[in-house]
Structure formats: structure tokens, C-alpha cells
Amino acid sequence: MKQSTLIILFTLLFFSCQKNDSGSSGRVNQYNIIPLPASLTPKTGQFKIDSDTKILLLSGDEQLKTAAAHLASVLIQTTGTTIAPMEGQAEKDAFLFSLDPAIENEEGYELSVTPYEVTIKAKTAAGAFYAVQTLRQLMPPAVEQQQTPSFSIPCVEISDAPRYTYRGMHLDVGRHFFGVEKVKKYIDQLALHKFNRFHWHLTEDQGWRLEIKKYPKLQEIAACRNQTLVGHYNDSPESYDGIIYCGYYTQEEAREVVRYAAERFITVIPEIEMPGHAQAAIAAYPELGCTGKPVPVLTKWGISEEVYCPNESTFEFLENVLKEVMEIFPSEYIHIGGDECPKTQWKESSFCQDLIKKNNLKDEHGLQSYFIQRMEKFLNANGRRIIGWDEILEGGLAPNATVMSWRGTDGGIAAAKQGHDVIMTPTDYCYLDYYQSEDPREPLAIGGYLPLEKVYSYNPDPADLSPEELKHILGVQGNVWTEYIKDMPKLEYMVFPRACALAEVAWSKQEARNYEGFVERLIPHLKRLKAMDVNVANKLFDVKATVMAGDGKGIFVKLSPEMEGVNLRYTTDGSEPAASSTAYSGPMSIDQSCTFRAASFENGQPLGREAKIYFDFHKATGKAITLADQPAGKYSGAGPGSILNGVFGDDNRFGGDEWLGFEGKDFEAVIDMGKPTAVSKLNLRFFNGKGQWIYPPKGVSVSGSNDGVNYQLLAEIKLGEIPDSKKTAGAQIIFGSSNVQYLKITAKRYGIIPDGAQGAGHEAWLFVDEIIVE
């Protein structure tokens, strides 16, 4: 590794300075900047900011004035002093802004802080704005909360530029509505972290949120639902709050948001969903649907069968809507959705079937492609481009479309190989409405499990794309769906600090990033966010206990985080851990049923939430297990041993360490008991979450062997229909006592999800929990 690279990596954390210009010594400069700059060199000393400090523009560019004005607003907030930007010549005790065409990257900047002046150079005003965000993060976090007439920032030299041109965050306001001031606060945080795109999801089955003057019923009817689901989608019986829920943005309010974002160099990309997620619009204008029958705005989460009918009156409606949208939003892109479009009504519509034949389309997927291409031609003719979710690949991709790859990375890879631009936003790494902790005390979320470290680990450049194809990867986006996020505190709790991690994924070079360095910078950064009244979810010191099993060597527990100054303590008798409890020194063996608890301490004081695990041993706990097919990567738990570790998975959440998820595969496992063992009963658990495409198997069988080659069927059962009210499905298999060393367990997957159900036409998922052998 070159010496310069080592300097960059080393200077990410803390640097001891020599004497500064005033002669004082012992000061430590801190550079807790997120996202990580491309190059940072620490310097001795501090620059003092007070009422005598000036903001000088050495270039007269109007946009540069916007960036300088933003610094002025920060200084008003932090010092209480008005420091108006002005044109002038370089002088001391000043912030000096200028444009430098020699800087290569359009959003790049160079920042120099000395004891005498702060110099900001950028190719464009956007780069200067990002330099201001870096400056803000050099300021003491306390000034964000309480004005200080004067304070200092550390001296430093920074040369910085983003990795990707598209750095986005999304917000769904269809399920739950967020007013203009709340959206502005959200945009402020995006700006601080150098995001440059705000994807505003404005229409849904559960609500239409944008005023369209030509169609007033979109405000009168589509913007309101009669009530809202209480609890989770999979809960049975369903419960509703009985309260009418309304909300929409006037066109002037939407323009205000666009202006506000533009002042922060963020482009707002509106999303108008089509052809699915259209029930709210169809509730207002039933003729837009294929049945013509009146329907209410949807009150339940999930996917509605109500979709736009691809006839001329529908296209006229959508084109008129988009004309007004384009007048509000100057963005190059208009997002047209294209995801999760059920085809049942199109299959049953004689008009749709005739249209398929008339245009020589293959099937209903081809009809969706026809729909999307029709809308793309309209938008292209008006100087705009479309973005669509990766379902727009099905049936043939529109010629100039950009694909937002959310169902993993395959859609993005396929689009890039076809020469289309791509924005990567896979659920595995970018869905910030997923649970961020396995703690059962976490607030209700849609499901899944996406901890901070996994967000940070994402590399948006797929390994199997050529350098030429990689040019089509424009960037990355975090998505925030709000079925279970009804207010600003919950929104911020779900988004931050995971959006901080994603900001670094989007901005910083892959080879320069490391999670440990990120955490070191994040700890003080969270203090800044809290001072800015952001309800952050600080999970850094929560203890995570990972149970390791499956190799036949027993059960071991590994604890994290292992950080300097943090002491991990544990008990195995169910008592609450104290600073004096047994110290964790590495993975520990568990050899019997017990209640294991672990907590983190600093200087004897507790830090984050503790971990608690109930171990319930049976004959196969800790034995070796082999799977015929591996689970999906994002649902692989803590490995195959997750289902033989004596720990049950959460009844309500299928993510995390204890459930193994299989897509389109049967489950087959072989357990090696180590020696011939008398067994007579097996108990298995499967997750039942049809709203999330998860179905129990159709049947289960168990066979025994003593040589691992020749197996004899011991028993098999069929599973009937499991009611939605049950989150899990149990399967108990009882057979005559058998003395066997090897047990083969097979569960036959459900297969294709039927029409009318969520995910119709797709393979159902199969999730398996603990296998109990008695």
C-alpha cells in the first residue's frame, strides 16, 4: 500500500496536534466527518469563528452565493450573529469562496482551514455547498443546540469528491402523510449527509398526496381513507382505528419543497405510481379501472388488485396528471413506479385480452411493458426521462428507462447489461423500514432485519459487470416505506443512523471505507444529530449475542460490540448482568438449558440494551447439520446451525439469526447425531406470513440411517391450510422409537402463490426454525 493511502486511512479518526498559533498545547483535533472525505490531512491549530468573521465571495456566481448563504444561515443558528456573504478580495479571519475549473469532479471541492482563514474551492456551487456541510461537521456538536458567540474548528486540508452522481433517499407519504415542514427537516438531514436526490413517493393505494387541478376528486376522495390498519398486516383478526385519515400537498406547497431542496442542491424526483398501486385514484375515478366499479381508498397495507386499465381514457388521465407534475417538478426524471402490478383484472378483462392480441403482446407482462413504454414516449416527448422499479424489465424494457433495482441486484445487473442506467436500492441493504435490531422491544416494523453494519457493508457495483457496464450504475438510494411509520420521531428513528452509513456508501470510495473507522466517527456524529433534534436510534452499544452451532462441536455464543473502553459482562442463571458479572473474553460454550444475558458497560455504567437468550436443549442441540440447498443469502441466519442451536426464532419476525429462508426450494437437512441414538419424535416450526409471500410447506417427512447413505422412511405428514391468525406453523412427527445416527428431514415447499394473494404468480418463500429431536 502506498504511504499516501496509509495517511488517508490513519487520519480518519483522531490526531494529536502540536502547539497552535496562540501557543496553547495539548489540543486534540477531531475530524468526525460523515461521509468520509476522499483525502484528509490534519493540520495544527484552530480557526476561530466569532462576530468579526466574514464570508467573502471571490467569484460572483449566483449559485455560489446560495452555498455561501447556507453557511451564513448555519452561523446565525450557531453563533447568533448575522454574517452576510459579500463579494470581495481575500483577507484574514474570513471564509473565502471561489470556483476553480481545474477541479475535475462537478461536485468536488477543496477545503483548507488554517488559523487565519478558511478557503473553499469548487468546480461548481454544489461542491461548495458540500464543503459547507463538511465545515458544519467540524463545528462542536453543542453549537447545534445552544448558540455560542465564538467557537473554533480544527485546521485541516481536505480534497473531496463523490463516488456516485446519484445519491438518493426516498420517502413514502402515501401510507402516512408528512407535512411540508417535516419534509423540509428530512431534506435538511439529507443535505448534511451530501445526498443529492429526494425521491418523493406521492401516490399509493392508501392515498393520493398531490393536488391535480384538472382532477379535483383526487383531493376530495383519493387523499382520504376511512380508517387505518392497526398492528401488522399479518395480524388476525384485523383491527382498524376507525379514524378518517387525510392529507395532500397543494401545488404551491410542492413547489415550496422543490425550491427548498434546490437551495440545498437536492433534486426532487416525484413518483406517480402506475399501472399498479392505483386504488386511491380509481376510488376517485372508477372509470380508470378495468371493472368500472366503485372502490374505496384502501385501508389495509399490501397490494391491491385494483390497477389502471390500459385504455385511451386512462392514458389521457395520466398524461394530464403528468403535465401538471412536470410544471411543478423540473427534475430530468419522473418516477412512474411499475412495481407490484397484479394481473388478475387484466386477465379477466376482454378489453385487455383484445389489446394483447391486437399488439401481438406475449401476455399480461407484455401488456405492462406496453403501458410503461406508452408513458415513456409521452414523457420523452416532453423532455423528461422515466425511472421505474425493476418490474419494468418484465415483458421488455422501455427504450430509455432507468431501472431502480429493489428486488435484489439481478434487475440492476440485467438492465446494465442491456445498456440502461441503474440505481441500486436492494431490500437487503437499502430498505430502512426494516427492523434494525433483533431486540423484541423494537417498535413495530414491516419485517426483515437490516442492522447498521450491513447497510455500511454494501457495495453498489456488482462484481459481474464489466468496467463499461459499471458506468451505468448511477448510484444508490435508501427507501423508507411508511406503513408502520406514522410520525416524525418514528421516521427519524428508522432512518438515522442507517442513512449515515448509506451516505458513506454513496459518497466515499469503496477501498477507503471500513466499519470500525465509521463507528469511531459516528459516535460523536450522533451527538450532533441529537443536538439538531433528530431522534436517532443509537444501537452501537446494544449487545448482540450470536449463537454458533451446526458443526457438531456444541453451542458457542459470541458477543459484540468489542470496542475499546466497552466492557461486556454476562450471566447464565437469568440474573441481570452487572459491571461485576463474568467478563466476556471470547466465544463461550453453552452445554445445557439456561437463560443467558449479556450487557455492555463503560466505567461501570451500563450502555446499550442487553441481549437475552433462552436455551432449550434437546437431543440434537449442537449436532452437525448439512443442508441440500443453502438458504437465500439475506435469510441465512447464523448459518445452518441456527436450526439446531436450542433457540427459537421470534414468532413475529422472520429476519435475524434464528430463521432460515428458502425461495423456490424444498428444504432438506441431514442431522448427524454423532452415534446411533434412540429418537421417536420431531417438532418443526415454519413461518406463516402470506402477506410477505411466506407459506408453510405442503408436507414434511423424516427418514433415518446409520451409514448416511441408505435411508428408511420413518414418518411423513401433510400440512393443511394454516390460518393467517397463526404467525407460525408447527409440525409434529411421531414415530416408533428408532436407533439411528442420521436423520434426513424434508419439507416440500408450497409452490406458486395463487391469484388474489399477495405475490400471486411468484414462488412462495419457506422459512424454517428450530428442529427439535426427542
XYZ file of N, CA and C in Angstrom, residues 431-439 442-443 445 447-455 489-499 535-540 542 544 609 653:
126
model
N -33.432 -0.907 2.498
C -34.803 -0.690 2.959
C -34.781 -0.356 4.453
N -34.876 0.936 4.730
C -34.695 1.416 6.093
C -35.969 1.314 6.921
N -37.032 0.747 6.358
C -38.222 0.447 7.160
C -38.126 -0.944 7.781
N -37.066 -1.692 7.485
C -36.835 -2.994 8.107
C -36.375 -2.799 9.554
N -36.563 -3.839 10.360
C -36.030 -3.802 11.719
C -34.524 -3.606 11.679
N -34.020 -2.806 12.638
C -32.570 -2.590 12.716
C -31.946 -3.308 13.903
N -32.766 -3.988 14.676
C -32.284 -4.737 15.826
C -33.182 -5.949 16.007
N -32.619 -6.999 16.603
C -33.404 -8.196 16.918
C -34.069 -8.100 18.286
N -33.864 -6.980 18.961
C -34.462 -6.782 20.282
C -35.991 -6.780 20.149
N -38.107 -3.482 20.038
C -38.091 -2.541 18.915
C -39.517 -2.194 18.494
N -39.751 -0.948 18.054
C -41.090 -0.591 17.586
C -41.472 -1.388 16.343
N -42.338 -2.871 12.890
C -41.841 -2.595 11.537
C -42.413 -3.641 10.594
N -40.954 -5.869 8.877
C -40.299 -7.176 8.952
C -38.840 -7.027 8.577
N -38.223 -8.143 8.185
C -36.828 -8.113 7.772
C -35.898 -7.757 8.920
N -34.635 -7.645 8.609
C -33.617 -7.290 9.595
C -32.443 -6.671 8.861
N -32.203 -5.402 9.104
C -31.144 -4.678 8.410
C -30.378 -3.821 9.416
N -29.371 -4.394 10.061
C -28.591 -3.621 11.027
C -27.662 -2.634 10.338
N -27.172 -1.710 11.118
C -26.307 -0.641 10.617
C -25.104 -1.190 9.865
N -24.457 -2.192 10.416
C -23.239 -2.719 9.811
C -23.510 -3.294 8.426
N -24.679 -3.906 8.242
C -24.984 -4.476 6.934
C -25.225 -3.373 5.903
N -25.895 -2.293 6.300
C -26.048 -1.158 5.385
C -24.683 -0.679 4.935
N -40.859 11.384 14.781
C -39.907 10.668 15.649
C -39.649 9.240 15.186
N -40.696 8.530 14.759
C -40.509 7.150 14.284
C -39.729 7.151 12.966
N -40.028 8.119 12.093
C -39.308 8.214 10.824
C -37.814 8.388 11.071
N -37.466 9.326 11.929
C -36.048 9.582 12.200
C -35.398 8.380 12.876
N -36.128 7.727 13.751
C -35.607 6.553 14.446
C -35.261 5.441 13.465
N -36.083 5.249 12.452
C -35.833 4.207 11.470
C -34.725 4.588 10.488
N -34.597 5.865 10.195
C -33.676 6.314 9.145
C -32.252 6.549 9.656
N -32.128 7.137 10.844
C -30.798 7.514 11.335
C -30.400 6.651 12.525
N -29.186 6.087 12.505
C -28.055 6.456 11.647
C -27.855 5.588 10.401
N -28.822 4.746 10.038
C -28.573 3.893 8.868
C -28.380 4.723 7.602
N -29.064 5.870 7.506
C -28.839 6.746 6.353
C -27.436 7.335 6.372
N -34.253 12.284 16.213
C -34.492 11.145 17.100
C -33.748 9.917 16.581
N -32.451 9.876 16.812
C -31.614 8.800 16.276
C -31.798 7.512 17.076
N -31.598 6.397 16.410
C -31.603 5.087 17.057
C -30.153 4.682 17.289
N -29.686 4.837 18.498
C -28.293 4.505 18.794
C -28.205 3.054 19.234
N -27.841 2.189 18.307
C -27.702 0.756 18.580
C -26.244 0.331 18.729
N -25.343 1.307 18.736
C -23.917 0.972 18.702
C -23.476 0.150 19.899
N -25.680 -1.595 21.913
C -26.549 -2.727 22.209
C -25.754 -4.015 22.035
N -25.129 -7.720 21.027
C -25.647 -8.750 20.137
C -24.960 -10.064 20.479
N -28.741 -1.634 25.167
C -29.643 -2.685 25.605
C -28.904 -4.017 25.748
N -41.206 -12.146 13.674
C -40.207 -11.605 12.751
C -39.356 -12.728 12.187
